[in-house]
């Protein structure tokens, strides 16, 4: 594959990498930084891309490893609520949904890293289970288990929140 | 009636749209949902979660993709010099720490001007040094395939008439190993000596035509293992493999070819014995 073709294909994935990076890290800046680093590493290590997998899963794998590496060096966990809420509150007609989103994001932030990473791959980017498992370097059964635990944790947090919203109305 | 063979994982898979390729199982889950309000509520909650997640984390609409790729490509255009500098720094560390102060092999430390010349930080880091890259043609390069390292780049580094081939290898985790190869004046018995300082491990050895230095950030065991792999000759050369145009011809014996005052190393010096 020509370099220009690969670069074009990688460019197409950048919005998805940015979204995953932002959701994973809980920070738009940190997420963009992660995505940019992943793109740079991918172009530098392009010879390591094995064609038996999709380019997207390879890029996500690189980004996830970068995230894990950085996470190890971070002393404190980033918080995400304010960032997302500020962006979403710019559309007042969706305030109820915004509040629910805020609760969801808050609940996401409380999830263990491995569960959040798994759920985001599948729910945000609709990645097949086998690819998502490959990105995270875990067996598919482990991935499904993590997704289930993440979804249940969110459900337990969101149900009361939605009930409260109804009572307020 | 609840299908006892279905689990909550099937509910999640259903909500994630992962049962599209398994219509039979999907139908069983749908029957389950029809008969079990609690399961239906769960599945609905999962679907809402996915929708809210997509709302909370939309795809960025500012198009920076092209700019990012261009920037990354521009950065990639500089790696030769940066890698060279990095290696020079690593090797200079070895030299600066005093190669004589390194413990080579099992024996006592011993000065080895041949190796110092071979791994001279000035040689590699000086602006006077020139480096030229060529296509990766592993014909003359030691192979580290058995250790999971692939040859990704090679350079000929020249300064003051001294030439060193540098081979760069990477494994899937991105770890880098580098082998420096220099023609030697005269054959000596093959020996491998290893040393470590501040996390940088070094193995040096010779074969019938070249001296080699292998540098890696890692343990002595790792560098010893890699050196063992590198010293193995490929069983059969790849058919049609092109000759490495950067391959160096062995130099004739003579003083001064390895650096001022340098002498050919003895096997004892290399093994530290």
Short mmCIF file of N, CA and C in Angstrom, two decimals, chain B residues 110-240:
data_model
loop_
_atom_site.label_atom_id
_atom_site.label_comp_id
_atom_site.label_asym_id
_atom_site.label_seq_id
_atom_site.Cartn_x
_atom_site.Cartn_y
_atom_site.Cartn_z
N UNK B 110 38.50 -4.07 31.55
CA UNK B 110 39.73 -3.83 30.82
C UNK B 110 39.48 -2.81 29.74
N UNK B 111 40.45 -2.00 29.52
CA UNK B 111 40.31 -0.98 28.48
C UNK B 111 40.33 -1.65 27.11
N UNK B 112 39.54 -1.13 26.24
CA UNK B 112 39.47 -1.73 24.92
C UNK B 112 39.33 -0.62 23.89
N UNK B 113 40.45 -0.05 23.47
CA UNK B 113 40.39 1.08 22.55
C UNK B 113 39.71 0.73 21.24
N UNK B 114 39.82 -0.52 20.86
CA UNK B 114 39.17 -0.92 19.62
C UNK B 114 37.66 -0.72 19.73
N UNK B 115 37.12 -1.16 20.86
CA UNK B 115 35.68 -1.00 21.06
C UNK B 115 35.29 0.46 21.25
N UNK B 116 36.17 1.18 21.94
CA UNK B 116 35.87 2.60 22.13
C UNK B 116 35.80 3.29 20.78
N UNK B 117 36.70 2.93 19.91
CA UNK B 117 36.66 3.52 18.57
C UNK B 117 35.41 3.06 17.84
N UNK B 118 35.11 1.80 18.04
CA UNK B 118 33.95 1.23 17.36
C UNK B 118 32.67 1.89 17.80
N UNK B 119 32.57 2.15 19.08
CA UNK B 119 31.35 2.75 19.63
C UNK B 119 31.59 4.19 20.03
N UNK B 120 32.35 4.87 19.25
CA UNK B 120 32.72 6.23 19.60
C UNK B 120 31.53 7.16 19.46
N UNK B 121 31.19 7.82 20.58
CA UNK B 121 30.06 8.73 20.52
C UNK B 121 30.29 9.87 19.55
N UNK B 122 31.53 10.33 19.46
CA UNK B 122 31.82 11.43 18.53
C UNK B 122 31.61 10.99 17.10
N UNK B 123 32.00 9.77 16.85
CA UNK B 123 31.83 9.26 15.49
C UNK B 123 30.37 9.31 15.09
N UNK B 124 29.51 8.90 16.01
CA UNK B 124 28.10 8.80 15.68
C UNK B 124 27.38 10.12 15.81
N UNK B 125 27.83 10.95 16.74
CA UNK B 125 27.06 12.14 17.01
C UNK B 125 27.60 13.40 16.35
N UNK B 126 28.80 13.35 15.85
CA UNK B 126 29.41 14.55 15.30
C UNK B 126 28.72 15.01 14.03
N UNK B 127 28.64 16.34 13.85
CA UNK B 127 28.11 16.83 12.59
C UNK B 127 28.97 16.42 11.41
N UNK B 128 30.25 16.11 11.69
CA UNK B 128 31.11 15.71 10.59
C UNK B 128 30.76 14.32 10.08
N UNK B 129 30.06 13.58 10.92
CA UNK B 129 29.70 12.23 10.50
C UNK B 129 28.57 12.30 9.49
N UNK B 130 28.64 11.47 8.51
CA UNK B 130 27.55 11.43 7.54
C UNK B 130 26.88 10.07 7.64
N UNK B 131 25.58 10.11 7.46
CA UNK B 131 24.81 8.88 7.51
C UNK B 131 23.97 8.77 6.26
N UNK B 132 23.97 7.63 5.67
CA UNK B 132 23.12 7.42 4.50
C UNK B 132 22.31 6.17 4.72
N UNK B 133 21.06 6.27 4.37
CA UNK B 133 20.16 5.14 4.55
C UNK B 133 19.93 4.46 3.22
N UNK B 134 19.60 3.23 3.30
CA UNK B 134 19.26 2.50 2.09
C UNK B 134 18.10 1.59 2.34
N UNK B 135 17.58 0.99 1.30
CA UNK B 135 16.47 0.06 1.49
C UNK B 135 16.89 -1.09 2.39
N UNK B 136 15.91 -1.55 3.16
CA UNK B 136 16.22 -2.62 4.10
C UNK B 136 16.39 -3.92 3.33
N UNK B 137 17.60 -4.37 3.24
CA UNK B 137 17.90 -5.62 2.55
C UNK B 137 18.73 -6.46 3.50
N UNK B 138 18.08 -7.35 4.21
CA UNK B 138 18.73 -8.02 5.33
C UNK B 138 19.78 -9.05 4.93
N UNK B 139 20.26 -8.97 3.71
CA UNK B 139 21.24 -9.96 3.28
C UNK B 139 22.47 -10.03 4.15
N UNK B 140 23.02 -8.88 4.52
CA UNK B 140 24.25 -8.90 5.29
C UNK B 140 24.01 -8.59 6.75
N UNK B 141 22.80 -8.27 7.11
CA UNK B 141 22.50 -7.90 8.49
C UNK B 141 22.24 -9.15 9.32
N UNK B 142 22.70 -9.15 10.56
CA UNK B 142 22.30 -10.24 11.45
C UNK B 142 20.79 -10.26 11.58
N UNK B 143 20.22 -11.42 11.72
CA UNK B 143 18.77 -11.49 11.84
C UNK B 143 18.38 -11.75 13.30
N UNK B 144 17.35 -11.04 13.73
CA UNK B 144 16.81 -11.22 15.09
C UNK B 144 15.37 -11.73 15.03
N UNK B 145 15.01 -12.28 13.87
CA UNK B 145 13.63 -12.75 13.69
C UNK B 145 13.20 -13.71 14.80
N UNK B 146 14.11 -14.58 15.18
CA UNK B 146 13.76 -15.59 16.18
C UNK B 146 13.43 -14.97 17.53
N UNK B 147 13.90 -13.74 17.73
CA UNK B 147 13.60 -13.05 18.99
C UNK B 147 12.44 -12.07 18.82
N UNK B 148 11.81 -12.09 17.65
CA UNK B 148 10.66 -11.23 17.42
C UNK B 148 11.02 -9.84 16.94
N UNK B 149 12.27 -9.60 16.59
CA UNK B 149 12.69 -8.29 16.11
C UNK B 149 12.87 -8.34 14.60
N UNK B 150 12.31 -7.32 13.93
CA UNK B 150 12.43 -7.22 12.47
C UNK B 150 13.36 -6.08 12.11
N UNK B 151 14.14 -6.32 11.08
CA UNK B 151 15.01 -5.26 10.58
C UNK B 151 14.14 -4.20 9.91
N UNK B 152 14.25 -2.95 10.36
CA UNK B 152 13.41 -1.89 9.79
C UNK B 152 14.23 -0.80 9.13
N UNK B 153 15.50 -0.71 9.44
CA UNK B 153 16.28 0.35 8.81
C UNK B 153 17.75 0.00 8.92
N UNK B 154 18.49 0.60 8.03
CA UNK B 154 19.94 0.42 8.10
C UNK B 154 20.60 1.69 7.59
N UNK B 155 21.77 1.95 8.14
CA UNK B 155 22.48 3.16 7.74
C UNK B 155 23.95 2.86 7.66
N UNK B 156 24.60 3.58 6.79
CA UNK B 156 26.06 3.56 6.78
C UNK B 156 26.52 4.89 7.35
N UNK B 157 27.31 4.81 8.40
CA UNK B 157 27.79 6.02 9.05
C UNK B 157 29.28 6.13 8.77
N UNK B 158 29.70 7.29 8.29
CA UNK B 158 31.09 7.47 7.90
C UNK B 158 31.64 8.73 8.54
N UNK B 159 32.84 8.62 9.05
CA UNK B 159 33.56 9.80 9.50
C UNK B 159 35.05 9.49 9.45
N UNK B 160 35.78 10.40 8.87
CA UNK B 160 37.23 10.23 8.77
C UNK B 160 37.60 8.89 8.18
N UNK B 161 36.84 8.48 7.23
CA UNK B 161 37.18 7.23 6.55
C UNK B 161 36.72 5.99 7.28
N UNK B 162 36.22 6.16 8.50
CA UNK B 162 35.72 4.99 9.23
C UNK B 162 34.26 4.76 8.86
N UNK B 163 33.92 3.55 8.65
CA UNK B 163 32.55 3.25 8.26
C UNK B 163 31.96 2.23 9.23
N UNK B 164 30.75 2.52 9.63
CA UNK B 164 30.03 1.61 10.53
C UNK B 164 28.64 1.39 9.94
N UNK B 165 28.24 0.15 9.86
CA UNK B 165 26.86 -0.13 9.47
C UNK B 165 26.01 -0.19 10.74
N UNK B 166 24.89 0.45 10.66
CA UNK B 166 23.98 0.43 11.81
C UNK B 166 22.67 -0.21 11.36
N UNK B 167 22.26 -1.25 12.03
CA UNK B 167 21.02 -1.94 11.71
C UNK B 167 20.03 -1.70 12.85
N UNK B 168 18.83 -1.32 12.49
CA UNK B 168 17.82 -1.00 13.50
C UNK B 168 16.70 -2.04 13.41
N UNK B 169 16.34 -2.57 14.55
CA UNK B 169 15.31 -3.61 14.62
C UNK B 169 14.21 -3.15 15.57
N UNK B 170 13.03 -3.62 15.30
CA UNK B 170 11.92 -3.34 16.22
C UNK B 170 11.10 -4.60 16.41
N UNK B 171 10.54 -4.72 17.59
CA UNK B 171 9.57 -5.80 17.78
C UNK B 171 8.16 -5.21 17.82
N UNK B 172 7.18 -6.04 18.02
CA UNK B 172 5.80 -5.58 17.93
C UNK B 172 5.44 -4.61 19.04
N UNK B 173 6.17 -4.68 20.14
CA UNK B 173 5.89 -3.77 21.25
C UNK B 173 6.59 -2.44 21.06
N UNK B 174 7.33 -2.32 19.96
CA UNK B 174 8.00 -1.05 19.70
C UNK B 174 9.39 -0.95 20.31
N UNK B 175 9.86 -2.02 20.96
CA UNK B 175 11.21 -2.00 21.51
C UNK B 175 12.20 -1.98 20.35
N UNK B 176 13.27 -1.24 20.55
CA UNK B 176 14.27 -1.06 19.49
C UNK B 176 15.59 -1.69 19.92
N UNK B 177 16.15 -2.46 19.03
CA UNK B 177 17.50 -2.99 19.23
C UNK B 177 18.34 -2.51 18.05
N UNK B 178 19.58 -2.23 18.31
CA UNK B 178 20.43 -1.73 17.24
C UNK B 178 21.74 -2.49 17.24
N UNK B 179 22.16 -2.84 16.06
CA UNK B 179 23.44 -3.53 15.92
C UNK B 179 24.36 -2.67 15.07
N UNK B 180 25.55 -2.46 15.57
CA UNK B 180 26.58 -1.74 14.82
C UNK B 180 27.58 -2.77 14.30
N UNK B 181 27.92 -2.60 13.06
CA UNK B 181 28.79 -3.59 12.42
C UNK B 181 29.93 -2.84 11.75
N UNK B 182 31.14 -3.28 12.05
CA UNK B 182 32.29 -2.63 11.44
C UNK B 182 33.27 -3.70 10.96
N UNK B 183 33.81 -3.52 9.78
CA UNK B 183 34.81 -4.49 9.31
C UNK B 183 36.01 -4.51 10.25
N UNK B 184 36.55 -5.70 10.46
CA UNK B 184 37.71 -5.76 11.33
C UNK B 184 38.95 -6.14 10.52
N UNK B 185 40.05 -5.74 11.01
CA UNK B 185 41.27 -5.95 10.25
C UNK B 185 41.65 -7.42 10.10
N UNK B 186 41.46 -8.20 11.15
CA UNK B 186 41.91 -9.58 11.06
C UNK B 186 40.99 -10.48 11.87
N UNK B 187 40.84 -11.69 11.42
CA UNK B 187 39.92 -12.60 12.13
C UNK B 187 40.41 -12.93 13.53
N UNK B 188 39.47 -13.03 14.44
CA UNK B 188 39.78 -13.46 15.80
C UNK B 188 38.74 -14.48 16.22
N UNK B 189 39.04 -15.28 17.20
CA UNK B 189 38.03 -16.24 17.67
C UNK B 189 36.78 -15.51 18.12
N UNK B 190 35.62 -16.01 17.77
CA UNK B 190 34.38 -15.32 18.15
C UNK B 190 34.15 -15.38 19.65
N UNK B 191 33.86 -14.25 20.22
CA UNK B 191 33.55 -14.15 21.64
C UNK B 191 32.42 -13.15 21.80
N UNK B 192 31.64 -13.33 22.83
CA UNK B 192 30.61 -12.34 23.15
C UNK B 192 30.87 -11.82 24.55
N UNK B 193 30.90 -10.52 24.65
CA UNK B 193 31.03 -9.91 25.96
C UNK B 193 29.84 -9.00 26.18
N UNK B 194 29.38 -8.95 27.40
CA UNK B 194 28.21 -8.11 27.70
C UNK B 194 28.53 -7.18 28.84
N UNK B 195 27.83 -6.10 28.86
CA UNK B 195 28.01 -5.13 29.94
C UNK B 195 26.71 -4.36 30.11
N UNK B 196 26.54 -3.76 31.26
CA UNK B 196 25.33 -2.96 31.50
C UNK B 196 25.70 -1.76 32.35
N UNK B 197 25.05 -0.66 32.03
CA UNK B 197 25.24 0.55 32.81
C UNK B 197 23.98 1.39 32.69
N UNK B 198 23.41 1.74 33.82
CA UNK B 198 22.24 2.64 33.84
C UNK B 198 21.13 2.18 32.92
N UNK B 199 20.86 0.91 32.91
CA UNK B 199 19.74 0.41 32.13
C UNK B 199 20.05 0.13 30.68
N UNK B 200 21.25 0.55 30.22
CA UNK B 200 21.64 0.29 28.85
C UNK B 200 22.55 -0.94 28.84
N UNK B 201 22.17 -1.92 28.05
CA UNK B 201 22.98 -3.14 27.98
C UNK B 201 23.67 -3.20 26.63
N UNK B 202 24.84 -3.77 26.65
CA UNK B 202 25.66 -3.81 25.45
C UNK B 202 26.25 -5.20 25.30
N UNK B 203 26.23 -5.70 24.10
CA UNK B 203 26.93 -6.95 23.79
C UNK B 203 27.85 -6.66 22.62
N UNK B 204 29.05 -7.15 22.70
CA UNK B 204 29.98 -6.99 21.59
C UNK B 204 30.53 -8.36 21.22
N UNK B 205 30.74 -8.57 19.97
CA UNK B 205 31.32 -9.82 19.49
C UNK B 205 31.90 -9.61 18.11
N UNK B 206 32.54 -10.60 17.64
CA UNK B 206 33.14 -10.52 16.32
C UNK B 206 32.90 -11.83 15.60
N UNK B 207 32.89 -11.74 14.30
CA UNK B 207 32.93 -12.99 13.54
C UNK B 207 34.17 -12.92 12.65
N UNK B 208 34.16 -13.67 11.60
CA UNK B 208 35.40 -13.72 10.84
C UNK B 208 35.67 -12.46 10.02
N UNK B 209 34.73 -11.56 9.97
CA UNK B 209 34.97 -10.37 9.14
C UNK B 209 34.61 -9.07 9.83
N UNK B 210 33.71 -9.13 10.80
CA UNK B 210 33.19 -7.88 11.35
C UNK B 210 33.26 -7.88 12.88
N UNK B 211 33.25 -6.65 13.41
CA UNK B 211 32.97 -6.45 14.83
C UNK B 211 31.53 -5.98 14.95
N UNK B 212 30.88 -6.37 16.03
CA UNK B 212 29.49 -5.98 16.23
C UNK B 212 29.31 -5.41 17.64
N UNK B 213 28.41 -4.47 17.73
CA UNK B 213 27.98 -3.97 19.03
C UNK B 213 26.47 -3.90 19.04
N UNK B 214 25.82 -4.48 20.03
CA UNK B 214 24.36 -4.48 20.10
C UNK B 214 23.97 -3.70 21.35
N UNK B 215 23.17 -2.68 21.17
CA UNK B 215 22.77 -1.81 22.28
C UNK B 215 21.26 -1.88 22.44
N UNK B 216 20.79 -2.01 23.66
CA UNK B 216 19.35 -2.04 23.90
C UNK B 216 19.10 -1.56 25.32
N UNK B 217 17.96 -0.92 25.49
CA UNK B 217 17.54 -0.58 26.84
C UNK B 217 16.94 -1.83 27.45
N UNK B 218 17.65 -2.46 28.32
CA UNK B 218 17.13 -3.70 28.89
C UNK B 218 18.21 -4.40 29.68
N UNK B 219 17.91 -5.64 30.03
CA UNK B 219 18.80 -6.37 30.92
C UNK B 219 19.94 -7.01 30.15
N UNK B 220 20.92 -7.44 30.91
CA UNK B 220 22.05 -8.17 30.33
C UNK B 220 21.56 -9.47 29.71
N UNK B 221 20.61 -10.11 30.37
CA UNK B 221 20.09 -11.36 29.82
C UNK B 221 19.46 -11.13 28.45
N UNK B 222 18.73 -10.03 28.35
CA UNK B 222 18.08 -9.73 27.07
C UNK B 222 19.11 -9.51 25.98
N UNK B 223 20.11 -8.71 26.29
CA UNK B 223 21.10 -8.39 25.26
C UNK B 223 21.92 -9.63 24.92
N UNK B 224 22.16 -10.47 25.90
CA UNK B 224 22.92 -11.70 25.63
C UNK B 224 22.10 -12.62 24.71
N UNK B 225 20.79 -12.69 25.01
CA UNK B 225 19.94 -13.54 24.19
C UNK B 225 19.87 -13.02 22.76
N UNK B 226 19.70 -11.71 22.62
CA UNK B 226 19.62 -11.13 21.29
C UNK B 226 20.93 -11.33 20.54
N UNK B 227 22.04 -11.19 21.24
CA UNK B 227 23.33 -11.39 20.59
C UNK B 227 23.44 -12.83 20.10
N UNK B 228 22.95 -13.76 20.92
CA UNK B 228 22.98 -15.16 20.51
C UNK B 228 22.16 -15.39 19.25
N UNK B 229 21.01 -14.73 19.20
CA UNK B 229 20.17 -14.86 18.00
C UNK B 229 20.86 -14.23 16.80
N UNK B 230 21.43 -13.05 17.02
CA UNK B 230 22.04 -12.32 15.90
C UNK B 230 23.23 -13.06 15.33
N UNK B 231 23.91 -13.83 16.16
CA UNK B 231 25.11 -14.51 15.69
C UNK B 231 24.79 -15.74 14.86
N UNK B 232 23.54 -16.19 14.95
CA UNK B 232 23.19 -17.36 14.16
C UNK B 232 23.12 -16.98 12.70
N UNK B 233 23.71 -17.78 11.87
CA UNK B 233 23.65 -17.53 10.43
C UNK B 233 22.31 -18.03 9.90
N UNK B 234 21.68 -17.26 9.00
CA UNK B 234 20.46 -17.76 8.37
C UNK B 234 20.74 -19.08 7.67
N UNK B 235 19.81 -20.02 7.84
CA UNK B 235 20.04 -21.35 7.28
C UNK B 235 20.13 -21.31 5.76
N UNK B 236 19.18 -20.63 5.17
CA UNK B 236 19.17 -20.55 3.71
C UNK B 236 18.86 -19.12 3.32
N UNK B 237 19.66 -18.55 2.46
CA UNK B 237 19.38 -17.19 2.00
C UNK B 237 18.10 -17.21 1.19
N UNK B 238 17.33 -16.12 1.37
CA UNK B 238 16.07 -16.04 0.64
C UNK B 238 16.34 -16.04 -0.86
N UNK B 239 15.52 -16.79 -1.56
CA UNK B 239 15.71 -16.88 -3.00
C UNK B 239 15.51 -15.51 -3.64
N UNK B 240 16.40 -15.14 -4.50
CA UNK B 240 16.27 -13.89 -5.22
C UNK B 240 16.58 -12.67 -4.38
#
